[in-house]
Amino acid sequence: MKYVIACIADTPRAEDVCDHAIWAAQRLDTDLEFLHVLEYQPDAAPITDLSGGIWMGAQETLLLELAELDKRRFELARTQGQQRLQSAVERARAQGALRTDGKQRQGLLVDTLLEIEADTRLFVMGPHSGPPRSSRLLPDHKLEASVRALRRPILVANQPFRAPARFMLAFDGSETSRHTVEAVSRSPLLTGLACQIVVVQSDGKDGSDALQWARSTLVQAGFAAEGVLLDGEPAPQLLRHATEQAMDLLVMGAYGHSRIRQLVLGSTTTALLNQAAVNLLILR
């Protein structure tokens, strides 16, 4: 059994992650597991070297107090995580997702996700907490690291949940984006949703043939798919179009060798993961 894994730790959009994960699990008819990863490790917490300015006895007492404080913080974080898991499971079951469980693990987020990836069908994540990011220009390192490391699809919940009715698929004719189209055509996750395939023509290249292939592939699979050709730089054009068209979801592949590859792995990684106001579905 492969699960939909919803990562609810350290994100201000925990409820949105929950609701998107519930929707995905019901669409895929698979079990749902909420995951809370405790990255805080008290044994590894650095303690400032206080020698020189404090008598040895006072220093030892202070170090012991700091150690106790670290343990207390860890226990509080663990308890808070367990409460979040319980609330998420109850929320899912109230919405009809009865095959639901919650687990808490300790370790680094990406390492933990890699350990469970073999049993995962889809990861659902949200933007992570950190310094104020109102400008959405600061990188979300945890999310970016997850996108780089994982081979399973990742659904990034950037918006309050509403059941998706239409999605936009970024396509450039590359082998990677063709695999993305084929994956979408086979998966029940997006079946029945209206689809708009967007090709951004750049460097003087005509994207008409690529667009026709993608559209015919999805139409044959039963999708109501239409095509759109845009000109310019892929990142800003895709993000602008998704916003103007009020798309529920932007779907794209990762780890190709084209201009769209740069949206995930190149210099515009931050632009995609931190500036997109639309939900993202990143496929491998």
PDB file of C-alpha atoms in Angstrom:
ATOM      1  CA  MET A   1       0.000   0.000   0.000  1.00  0.00           C
ATOM      2  CA  LYS A   2       1.330   3.420  -0.982  1.00  0.00           C
ATOM      3  CA  TYR A   3       0.249   6.428   1.050  1.00  0.00           C
ATOM      4  CA  VAL A   4      -0.461  10.083   0.573  1.00  0.00           C
ATOM      5  CA  ILE A   5       1.909  11.678   3.100  1.00  0.00           C
ATOM      6  CA  ALA A   6       0.944  15.087   4.468  1.00  0.00           C
ATOM      7  CA  CYS A   7       3.800  16.960   6.165  1.00  0.00           C
ATOM      8  CA  ILE A   8       2.215  19.208   8.777  1.00  0.00           C
ATOM      9  CA  ALA A   9       5.208  20.300  10.856  1.00  0.00           C
ATOM     10  CA  ASP A  10       6.663  23.789  10.664  1.00  0.00           C
ATOM     11  CA  THR A  11       4.239  25.233   8.116  1.00  0.00           C
ATOM     12  CA  PRO A  12       1.810  28.118   8.590  1.00  0.00           C
ATOM     13  CA  ARG A  13      -0.539  26.353   6.156  1.00  0.00           C
ATOM     14  CA  ALA A  14      -1.024  23.138   8.125  1.00  0.00           C
ATOM     15  CA  GLU A  15      -4.813  23.148   7.682  1.00  0.00           C
ATOM     16  CA  ASP A  16      -4.461  23.772   3.944  1.00  0.00           C
ATOM     17  CA  VAL A  17      -1.965  20.909   3.701  1.00  0.00           C
ATOM     18  CA  CYS A  18      -4.445  18.692   5.558  1.00  0.00           C
ATOM     19  CA  ASP A  19      -7.333  19.548   3.257  1.00  0.00           C
ATOM     20  CA  HIS A  20      -5.321  19.143   0.051  1.00  0.00           C
ATOM     21  CA  ALA A  21      -4.024  15.795   1.303  1.00  0.00           C
ATOM     22  CA  ILE A  22      -7.553  14.625   2.147  1.00  0.00           C
ATOM     23  CA  TRP A  23      -8.691  15.565  -1.353  1.00  0.00           C
ATOM     24  CA  ALA A  24      -5.719  13.778  -2.953  1.00  0.00           C
ATOM     25  CA  ALA A  25      -6.155  10.603  -0.905  1.00  0.00           C
ATOM     26  CA  GLN A  26      -9.824  10.419  -1.826  1.00  0.00           C
ATOM     27  CA  ARG A  27      -9.063  11.007  -5.515  1.00  0.00           C
ATOM     28  CA  LEU A  28      -6.353   8.334  -5.496  1.00  0.00           C
ATOM     29  CA  ASP A  29      -8.389   5.982  -3.270  1.00  0.00           C
ATOM     30  CA  THR A  30      -5.417   5.376  -1.007  1.00  0.00           C
ATOM     31  CA  ASP A  31      -4.529   5.660   2.666  1.00  0.00           C
ATOM     32  CA  LEU A  32      -3.590   9.010   4.164  1.00  0.00           C
ATOM     33  CA  GLU A  33      -0.850   9.519   6.716  1.00  0.00           C
ATOM     34  CA  PHE A  34      -0.094  12.778   8.484  1.00  0.00           C
ATOM     35  CA  LEU A  35       3.575  13.205   9.319  1.00  0.00           C
ATOM     36  CA  HIS A  36       5.118  15.443  11.975  1.00  0.00           C
ATOM     37  CA  VAL A  37       8.916  15.533  11.913  1.00  0.00           C
ATOM     38  CA  LEU A  38      10.698  16.738  15.047  1.00  0.00           C
ATOM     39  CA  GLU A  39      13.915  18.256  13.775  1.00  0.00           C
ATOM     40  CA  TYR A  40      14.846  19.676  17.171  1.00  0.00           C
ATOM     41  CA  GLN A  41      17.413  17.429  18.888  1.00  0.00           C
ATOM     42  CA  PRO A  42      18.351  18.527  22.405  1.00  0.00           C
ATOM     43  CA  ASP A  43      21.485  16.367  22.538  1.00  0.00           C
ATOM     44  CA  ALA A  44      22.865  18.219  19.537  1.00  0.00           C
ATOM     45  CA  ALA A  45      21.908  21.698  20.699  1.00  0.00           C
ATOM     46  CA  PRO A  46      24.990  23.916  20.902  1.00  0.00           C
ATOM     47  CA  ILE A  47      25.762  25.557  24.207  1.00  0.00           C
ATOM     48  CA  THR A  48      27.856  28.691  24.214  1.00  0.00           C
ATOM     49  CA  ASP A  49      31.314  28.395  25.756  1.00  0.00           C
ATOM     50  CA  LEU A  50      30.971  30.394  28.939  1.00  0.00           C
ATOM     51  CA  SER A  51      34.473  29.822  30.313  1.00  0.00           C
ATOM     52  CA  GLY A  52      36.607  32.742  31.338  1.00  0.00           C
ATOM     53  CA  GLY A  53      33.917  35.031  32.645  1.00  0.00           C
ATOM     54  CA  ILE A  54      32.204  32.734  35.117  1.00  0.00           C
ATOM     55  CA  TRP A  55      33.508  30.722  38.056  1.00  0.00           C
ATOM     56  CA  MET A  56      33.546  26.984  37.362  1.00  0.00           C
ATOM     57  CA  GLY A  57      30.751  26.169  39.805  1.00  0.00           C
ATOM     58  CA  ALA A  58      28.441  28.826  38.447  1.00  0.00           C
ATOM     59  CA  GLN A  59      29.222  27.713  34.893  1.00  0.00           C
ATOM     60  CA  GLU A  60      28.374  24.096  35.656  1.00  0.00           C
ATOM     61  CA  THR A  61      25.076  25.114  37.233  1.00  0.00           C
ATOM     62  CA  LEU A  62      24.174  27.269  34.257  1.00  0.00           C
ATOM     63  CA  LEU A  63      25.013  24.496  31.781  1.00  0.00           C
ATOM     64  CA  LEU A  64      22.787  22.082  33.671  1.00  0.00           C
ATOM     65  CA  GLU A  65      19.956  24.599  33.631  1.00  0.00           C
ATOM     66  CA  LEU A  66      20.409  25.097  29.882  1.00  0.00           C
ATOM     67  CA  ALA A  67      20.346  21.341  29.331  1.00  0.00           C
ATOM     68  CA  GLU A  68      17.127  21.036  31.312  1.00  0.00           C
ATOM     69  CA  LEU A  69      15.640  23.900  29.328  1.00  0.00           C
ATOM     70  CA  ASP A  70      16.557  22.132  26.073  1.00  0.00           C
ATOM     71  CA  LYS A  71      14.865  18.943  27.245  1.00  0.00           C
ATOM     72  CA  ARG A  72      11.774  20.863  28.270  1.00  0.00           C
ATOM     73  CA  ARG A  73      11.588  22.597  24.899  1.00  0.00           C
ATOM     74  CA  PHE A  74      11.898  19.242  23.171  1.00  0.00           C
ATOM     75  CA  GLU A  75       9.098  17.722  25.253  1.00  0.00           C
ATOM     76  CA  LEU A  76       6.840  20.689  24.512  1.00  0.00           C
ATOM     77  CA  ALA A  77       7.578  20.438  20.788  1.00  0.00           C
ATOM     78  CA  ARG A  78       6.817  16.721  20.826  1.00  0.00           C
ATOM     79  CA  THR A  79       3.542  17.252  22.694  1.00  0.00           C
ATOM     80  CA  GLN A  80       2.520  20.038  20.329  1.00  0.00           C
ATOM     81  CA  GLY A  81       3.292  17.780  17.368  1.00  0.00           C
ATOM     82  CA  GLN A  82       1.183  14.967  18.770  1.00  0.00           C
ATOM     83  CA  GLN A  83      -1.714  17.368  19.262  1.00  0.00           C
ATOM     84  CA  ARG A  84      -1.389  18.568  15.666  1.00  0.00           C
ATOM     85  CA  LEU A  85      -1.433  14.987  14.416  1.00  0.00           C
ATOM     86  CA  GLN A  86      -4.526  14.158  16.435  1.00  0.00           C
ATOM     87  CA  SER A  87      -6.333  17.245  15.143  1.00  0.00           C
ATOM     88  CA  ALA A  88      -5.358  16.437  11.551  1.00  0.00           C
ATOM     89  CA  VAL A  89      -6.584  12.844  11.798  1.00  0.00           C
ATOM     90  CA  GLU A  90      -9.879  13.989  13.310  1.00  0.00           C
ATOM     91  CA  ARG A  91     -10.258  16.609  10.561  1.00  0.00           C
ATOM     92  CA  ALA A  92      -9.676  13.995   7.858  1.00  0.00           C
ATOM     93  CA  ARG A  93     -12.085  11.460   9.311  1.00  0.00           C
ATOM     94  CA  ALA A  94     -14.754  14.127   9.678  1.00  0.00           C
ATOM     95  CA  GLN A  95     -14.419  14.716   5.914  1.00  0.00           C
ATOM     96  CA  GLY A  96     -14.827  11.032   5.116  1.00  0.00           C
ATOM     97  CA  ALA A  97     -11.180   9.976   4.862  1.00  0.00           C
ATOM     98  CA  LEU A  98     -11.425   7.045   7.258  1.00  0.00           C
ATOM     99  CA  ARG A  99      -8.179   5.306   6.221  1.00  0.00           C
ATOM    100  CA  THR A 100      -6.101   7.890   8.031  1.00  0.00           C
ATOM    101  CA  ASP A 101      -3.277   7.755  10.560  1.00  0.00           C
ATOM    102  CA  GLY A 102      -0.692  10.081  12.077  1.00  0.00           C
ATOM    103  CA  LYS A 103       2.962   9.477  12.861  1.00  0.00           C
ATOM    104  CA  GLN A 104       5.688  11.482  14.542  1.00  0.00           C
ATOM    105  CA  ARG A 105       9.342  11.000  13.680  1.00  0.00           C
ATOM    106  CA  GLN A 106      12.567  12.601  14.819  1.00  0.00           C
ATOM    107  CA  GLY A 107      15.308  13.652  12.429  1.00  0.00           C
ATOM    108  CA  LEU A 108      15.908  15.918   9.459  1.00  0.00           C
ATOM    109  CA  LEU A 109      12.873  16.454   7.244  1.00  0.00           C
ATOM    110  CA  VAL A 110      14.419  15.459   3.907  1.00  0.00           C
ATOM    111  CA  ASP A 111      16.137  12.392   5.380  1.00  0.00           C
ATOM    112  CA  THR A 112      12.848  11.278   6.915  1.00  0.00           C
ATOM    113  CA  LEU A 113      10.961  11.726   3.651  1.00  0.00           C
ATOM    114  CA  LEU A 114      13.600   9.744   1.774  1.00  0.00           C
ATOM    115  CA  GLU A 115      13.241   6.893   4.272  1.00  0.00           C
ATOM    116  CA  ILE A 116       9.504   6.559   3.622  1.00  0.00           C
ATOM    117  CA  GLU A 117       9.509   7.463  -0.066  1.00  0.00           C
ATOM    118  CA  ALA A 118       9.224   3.853  -1.271  1.00  0.00           C
ATOM    119  CA  ASP A 119       5.831   3.564   0.440  1.00  0.00           C
ATOM    120  CA  THR A 120       4.611   6.965  -0.731  1.00  0.00           C
ATOM    121  CA  ARG A 121       2.452   7.804  -3.720  1.00  0.00           C
ATOM    122  CA  LEU A 122       2.269  11.549  -3.164  1.00  0.00           C
ATOM    123  CA  PHE A 123       3.786  14.032  -0.717  1.00  0.00           C
ATOM    124  CA  VAL A 124       1.762  17.077   0.305  1.00  0.00           C
ATOM    125  CA  MET A 125       3.689  19.993   1.779  1.00  0.00           C
ATOM    126  CA  GLY A 126       3.278  23.679   2.510  1.00  0.00           C
ATOM    127  CA  PRO A 127       5.617  26.663   2.745  1.00  0.00           C
ATOM    128  CA  HIS A 128       7.679  26.479   5.910  1.00  0.00           C
ATOM    129  CA  SER A 129       7.924  28.807   8.859  1.00  0.00           C
ATOM    130  CA  GLY A 130      10.903  31.081   9.224  1.00  0.00           C
ATOM    131  CA  PRO A 131      11.747  34.788   9.044  1.00  0.00           C
ATOM    132  CA  PRO A 132       9.009  37.072   7.726  1.00  0.00           C
ATOM    133  CA  ARG A 133       8.544  36.308   4.022  1.00  0.00           C
ATOM    134  CA  SER A 134       5.885  38.804   3.027  1.00  0.00           C
ATOM    135  CA  SER A 135       7.873  39.672  -0.080  1.00  0.00           C
ATOM    136  CA  ARG A 136       8.118  35.943  -0.929  1.00  0.00           C
ATOM    137  CA  LEU A 137      11.685  36.510  -2.073  1.00  0.00           C
ATOM    138  CA  LEU A 138      13.475  34.541   0.628  1.00  0.00           C
ATOM    139  CA  PRO A 139      14.146  30.899  -0.238  1.00  0.00           C
ATOM    140  CA  ASP A 140      12.218  28.105   1.423  1.00  0.00           C
ATOM    141  CA  HIS A 141      15.210  25.824   1.904  1.00  0.00           C
ATOM    142  CA  LYS A 142      13.284  22.847   3.279  1.00  0.00           C
ATOM    143  CA  LEU A 143      10.820  22.822   0.421  1.00  0.00           C
ATOM    144  CA  GLU A 144      13.530  23.321  -2.185  1.00  0.00           C
ATOM    145  CA  ALA A 145      15.644  20.533  -0.678  1.00  0.00           C
ATOM    146  CA  SER A 146      12.645  18.204  -0.746  1.00  0.00           C
ATOM    147  CA  VAL A 147      11.934  18.969  -4.407  1.00  0.00           C
ATOM    148  CA  ARG A 148      15.560  18.292  -5.267  1.00  0.00           C
ATOM    149  CA  ALA A 149      15.830  15.031  -3.312  1.00  0.00           C
ATOM    150  CA  LEU A 150      12.508  13.239  -3.769  1.00  0.00           C
ATOM    151  CA  ARG A 151      11.379  11.290  -6.806  1.00  0.00           C
ATOM    152  CA  ARG A 152       7.728  11.009  -5.830  1.00  0.00           C
ATOM    153  CA  PRO A 153       5.254  13.730  -6.831  1.00  0.00           C
ATOM    154  CA  ILE A 154       4.951  16.687  -4.471  1.00  0.00           C
ATOM    155  CA  LEU A 155       1.818  18.789  -4.067  1.00  0.00           C
ATOM    156  CA  VAL A 156       2.658  22.196  -2.596  1.00  0.00           C
ATOM    157  CA  ALA A 157      -0.301  23.877  -0.879  1.00  0.00           C
ATOM    158  CA  ASN A 158       0.218  27.615  -1.350  1.00  0.00           C
ATOM    159  CA  GLN A 159      -3.453  28.573  -1.051  1.00  0.00           C
ATOM    160  CA  PRO A 160      -6.458  27.891   1.163  1.00  0.00           C
ATOM    161  CA  PHE A 161      -8.121  24.725  -0.033  1.00  0.00           C
ATOM    162  CA  ARG A 162     -10.843  24.647  -2.622  1.00  0.00           C
ATOM    163  CA  ALA A 163     -11.550  21.500  -4.593  1.00  0.00           C
ATOM    164  CA  PRO A 164      -9.584  21.920  -7.850  1.00  0.00           C
ATOM    165  CA  ALA A 165     -11.727  22.309 -10.960  1.00  0.00           C
ATOM    166  CA  ARG A 166      -9.036  23.244 -13.486  1.00  0.00           C
ATOM    167  CA  PHE A 167      -5.301  22.958 -13.747  1.00  0.00           C
ATOM    168  CA  MET A 168      -2.547  24.359 -15.911  1.00  0.00           C
ATOM    169  CA  LEU A 169       0.227  22.156 -17.252  1.00  0.00           C
ATOM    170  CA  ALA A 170       3.573  23.744 -18.143  1.00  0.00           C
ATOM    171  CA  PHE A 171       4.960  22.034 -21.254  1.00  0.00           C
ATOM    172  CA  ASP A 172       8.020  22.599 -23.428  1.00  0.00           C
ATOM    173  CA  GLY A 173       8.253  19.449 -25.548  1.00  0.00           C
ATOM    174  CA  SER A 174      11.217  18.006 -23.661  1.00  0.00           C
ATOM    175  CA  GLU A 175      11.419  14.368 -22.622  1.00  0.00           C
ATOM    176  CA  THR A 176      10.768  15.362 -19.015  1.00  0.00           C
ATOM    177  CA  SER A 177       7.627  17.326 -19.826  1.00  0.00           C
ATOM    178  CA  ARG A 178       6.370  14.505 -22.079  1.00  0.00           C
ATOM    179  CA  HIS A 179       6.707  12.130 -19.136  1.00  0.00           C
ATOM    180  CA  THR A 180       4.699  14.643 -17.116  1.00  0.00           C
ATOM    181  CA  VAL A 181       1.878  14.646 -19.673  1.00  0.00           C
ATOM    182  CA  GLU A 182       1.849  10.844 -19.749  1.00  0.00           C
ATOM    183  CA  ALA A 183       1.803  10.662 -15.948  1.00  0.00           C
ATOM    184  CA  VAL A 184      -1.135  13.075 -15.786  1.00  0.00           C
ATOM    185  CA  SER A 185      -3.018  11.075 -18.426  1.00  0.00           C
ATOM    186  CA  ARG A 186      -2.665   7.853 -16.403  1.00  0.00           C
ATOM    187  CA  SER A 187      -3.374   9.165 -12.911  1.00  0.00           C
ATOM    188  CA  PRO A 188      -6.855   9.486 -11.385  1.00  0.00           C
ATOM    189  CA  LEU A 189      -5.699  12.511  -9.367  1.00  0.00           C
ATOM    190  CA  LEU A 190      -6.656  15.045 -12.050  1.00  0.00           C
ATOM    191  CA  THR A 191      -9.205  13.025 -14.028  1.00  0.00           C
ATOM    192  CA  GLY A 192     -12.280  15.058 -14.895  1.00  0.00           C
ATOM    193  CA  LEU A 193     -10.639  18.442 -14.306  1.00  0.00           C
ATOM    194  CA  ALA A 194     -10.417  21.030 -17.069  1.00  0.00           C
ATOM    195  CA  CYS A 195      -6.863  21.342 -18.353  1.00  0.00           C
ATOM    196  CA  GLN A 196      -4.968  24.157 -20.009  1.00  0.00           C
ATOM    197  CA  ILE A 197      -1.604  23.255 -21.535  1.00  0.00           C
ATOM    198  CA  VAL A 198       0.747  26.229 -21.677  1.00  0.00           C
ATOM    199  CA  VAL A 199       3.836  26.371 -23.873  1.00  0.00           C
ATOM    200  CA  VAL A 200       6.127  29.372 -23.424  1.00  0.00           C
ATOM    201  CA  GLN A 201       7.968  30.043 -26.662  1.00  0.00           C
ATOM    202  CA  SER A 202      11.436  31.444 -26.073  1.00  0.00           C
ATOM    203  CA  ASP A 203      14.656  31.845 -28.030  1.00  0.00           C
ATOM    204  CA  GLY A 204      12.645  32.047 -31.254  1.00  0.00           C
ATOM    205  CA  LYS A 205      11.397  28.453 -31.055  1.00  0.00           C
ATOM    206  CA  ASP A 206       7.908  27.541 -32.282  1.00  0.00           C
ATOM    207  CA  GLY A 207       5.993  25.492 -29.722  1.00  0.00           C
ATOM    208  CA  SER A 208       2.985  24.614 -31.896  1.00  0.00           C
ATOM    209  CA  ASP A 209       3.946  20.999 -32.600  1.00  0.00           C
ATOM    210  CA  ALA A 210       4.791  20.311 -28.968  1.00  0.00           C
ATOM    211  CA  LEU A 211       1.506  21.826 -27.858  1.00  0.00           C
ATOM    212  CA  GLN A 212      -0.456  19.726 -30.352  1.00  0.00           C
ATOM    213  CA  TRP A 213       1.164  16.500 -29.097  1.00  0.00           C
ATOM    214  CA  ALA A 214       0.420  17.298 -25.455  1.00  0.00           C
ATOM    215  CA  ARG A 215      -3.163  18.309 -26.156  1.00  0.00           C
ATOM    216  CA  SER A 216      -3.950  15.236 -28.272  1.00  0.00           C
ATOM    217  CA  THR A 217      -2.422  12.946 -25.634  1.00  0.00           C
ATOM    218  CA  LEU A 218      -4.622  14.352 -22.882  1.00  0.00           C
ATOM    219  CA  VAL A 219      -7.746  14.532 -25.049  1.00  0.00           C
ATOM    220  CA  GLN A 220      -7.317  10.853 -25.920  1.00  0.00           C
ATOM    221  CA  ALA A 221      -7.119  10.148 -22.180  1.00  0.00           C
ATOM    222  CA  GLY A 222     -10.479  11.859 -21.681  1.00  0.00           C
ATOM    223  CA  PHE A 223      -9.375  15.321 -20.548  1.00  0.00           C
ATOM    224  CA  ALA A 224     -11.040  18.531 -21.678  1.00  0.00           C
ATOM    225  CA  ALA A 225      -7.723  20.093 -22.686  1.00  0.00           C
ATOM    226  CA  GLU A 226      -7.004  23.347 -24.468  1.00  0.00           C
ATOM    227  CA  GLY A 227      -3.682  24.816 -25.499  1.00  0.00           C
ATOM    228  CA  VAL A 228      -2.114  28.240 -25.028  1.00  0.00           C
ATOM    229  CA  LEU A 229       1.068  29.644 -26.577  1.00  0.00           C
ATOM    230  CA  LEU A 230       2.931  32.416 -24.751  1.00  0.00           C
ATOM    231  CA  ASP A 231       6.144  34.274 -25.556  1.00  0.00           C
ATOM    232  CA  GLY A 232       8.914  35.303 -23.196  1.00  0.00           C
ATOM    233  CA  GLU A 233      10.718  33.945 -20.189  1.00  0.00           C
ATOM    234  CA  PRO A 234       9.094  30.750 -18.818  1.00  0.00           C
ATOM    235  CA  ALA A 235       9.024  31.574 -15.102  1.00  0.00           C
ATOM    236  CA  PRO A 236       7.306  34.983 -15.121  1.00  0.00           C
ATOM    237  CA  GLN A 237       5.009  34.054 -18.008  1.00  0.00           C
ATOM    238  CA  LEU A 238       3.781  30.858 -16.354  1.00  0.00           C
ATOM    239  CA  LEU A 239       3.260  32.506 -12.978  1.00  0.00           C
ATOM    240  CA  ARG A 240       1.483  35.501 -14.511  1.00  0.00           C
ATOM    241  CA  HIS A 241      -0.797  33.308 -16.610  1.00  0.00           C
ATOM    242  CA  ALA A 242      -1.666  31.059 -13.664  1.00  0.00           C
ATOM    243  CA  THR A 243      -2.659  34.117 -11.636  1.00  0.00           C
ATOM    244  CA  GLU A 244      -4.643  35.806 -14.404  1.00  0.00           C
ATOM    245  CA  GLN A 245      -6.548  32.614 -15.170  1.00  0.00           C
ATOM    246  CA  ALA A 246      -7.162  31.855 -11.463  1.00  0.00           C
ATOM    247  CA  MET A 247      -5.791  28.356 -11.890  1.00  0.00           C
ATOM    248  CA  ASP A 248      -6.322  25.937  -9.035  1.00  0.00           C
ATOM    249  CA  LEU A 249      -3.104  24.072  -9.763  1.00  0.00           C
ATOM    250  CA  LEU A 250       0.095  24.468 -11.776  1.00  0.00           C
ATOM    251  CA  VAL A 251       1.493  21.099 -12.890  1.00  0.00           C
ATOM    252  CA  MET A 252       5.034  20.648 -14.137  1.00  0.00           C
ATOM    253  CA  GLY A 253       7.902  18.198 -14.292  1.00  0.00           C
ATOM    254  CA  ALA A 254      11.275  18.350 -12.583  1.00  0.00           C
ATOM    255  CA  TYR A 255      14.826  17.396 -13.492  1.00  0.00           C
ATOM    256  CA  GLY A 256      14.776  17.899 -17.229  1.00  0.00           C
ATOM    257  CA  HIS A 257      17.285  19.618 -19.474  1.00  0.00           C
ATOM    258  CA  SER A 258      15.280  22.545 -20.757  1.00  0.00           C
ATOM    259  CA  ARG A 259      14.320  26.074 -19.812  1.00  0.00           C
ATOM    260  CA  ILE A 260      11.496  24.751 -17.631  1.00  0.00           C
ATOM    261  CA  ARG A 261      14.067  22.666 -15.757  1.00  0.00           C
ATOM    262  CA  GLN A 262      15.458  25.932 -14.417  1.00  0.00           C
ATOM    263  CA  LEU A 263      12.125  26.628 -12.736  1.00  0.00           C
ATOM    264  CA  VAL A 264      12.862  23.829 -10.305  1.00  0.00           C
ATOM    265  CA  LEU A 265      16.604  23.392 -10.231  1.00  0.00           C
ATOM    266  CA  GLY A 266      18.283  26.441 -11.669  1.00  0.00           C
ATOM    267  CA  SER A 267      18.597  30.067 -10.751  1.00  0.00           C
ATOM    268  CA  THR A 268      14.813  30.558 -10.751  1.00  0.00           C
ATOM    269  CA  THR A 269      14.089  27.848  -8.176  1.00  0.00           C
ATOM    270  CA  THR A 270      13.251  30.501  -5.615  1.00  0.00           C
ATOM    271  CA  ALA A 271      10.959  32.267  -8.086  1.00  0.00           C
ATOM    272  CA  LEU A 272       8.822  29.168  -8.541  1.00  0.00           C
ATOM    273  CA  LEU A 273       8.693  27.858  -4.986  1.00  0.00           C
ATOM    274  CA  ASN A 274       8.481  31.214  -3.219  1.00  0.00           C
ATOM    275  CA  GLN A 275       6.638  33.515  -5.605  1.00  0.00           C
ATOM    276  CA  ALA A 276       3.947  31.187  -6.931  1.00  0.00           C
ATOM    277  CA  ALA A 277       0.584  32.108  -5.456  1.00  0.00           C
ATOM    278  CA  VAL A 278      -0.951  29.021  -7.026  1.00  0.00           C
ATOM    279  CA  ASN A 279      -0.748  25.460  -5.730  1.00  0.00           C
ATOM    280  CA  LEU A 280       1.996  23.415  -7.388  1.00  0.00           C
ATOM    281  CA  LEU A 281       2.106  19.770  -8.421  1.00  0.00           C
ATOM    282  CA  ILE A 282       5.683  18.779  -9.227  1.00  0.00           C
ATOM    283  CA  LEU A 283       6.135  15.438 -10.996  1.00  0.00           C
ATOM    284  CA  ARG A 284       9.166  13.298 -11.767  1.00  0.00           C
TER     285      ARG A 284
END
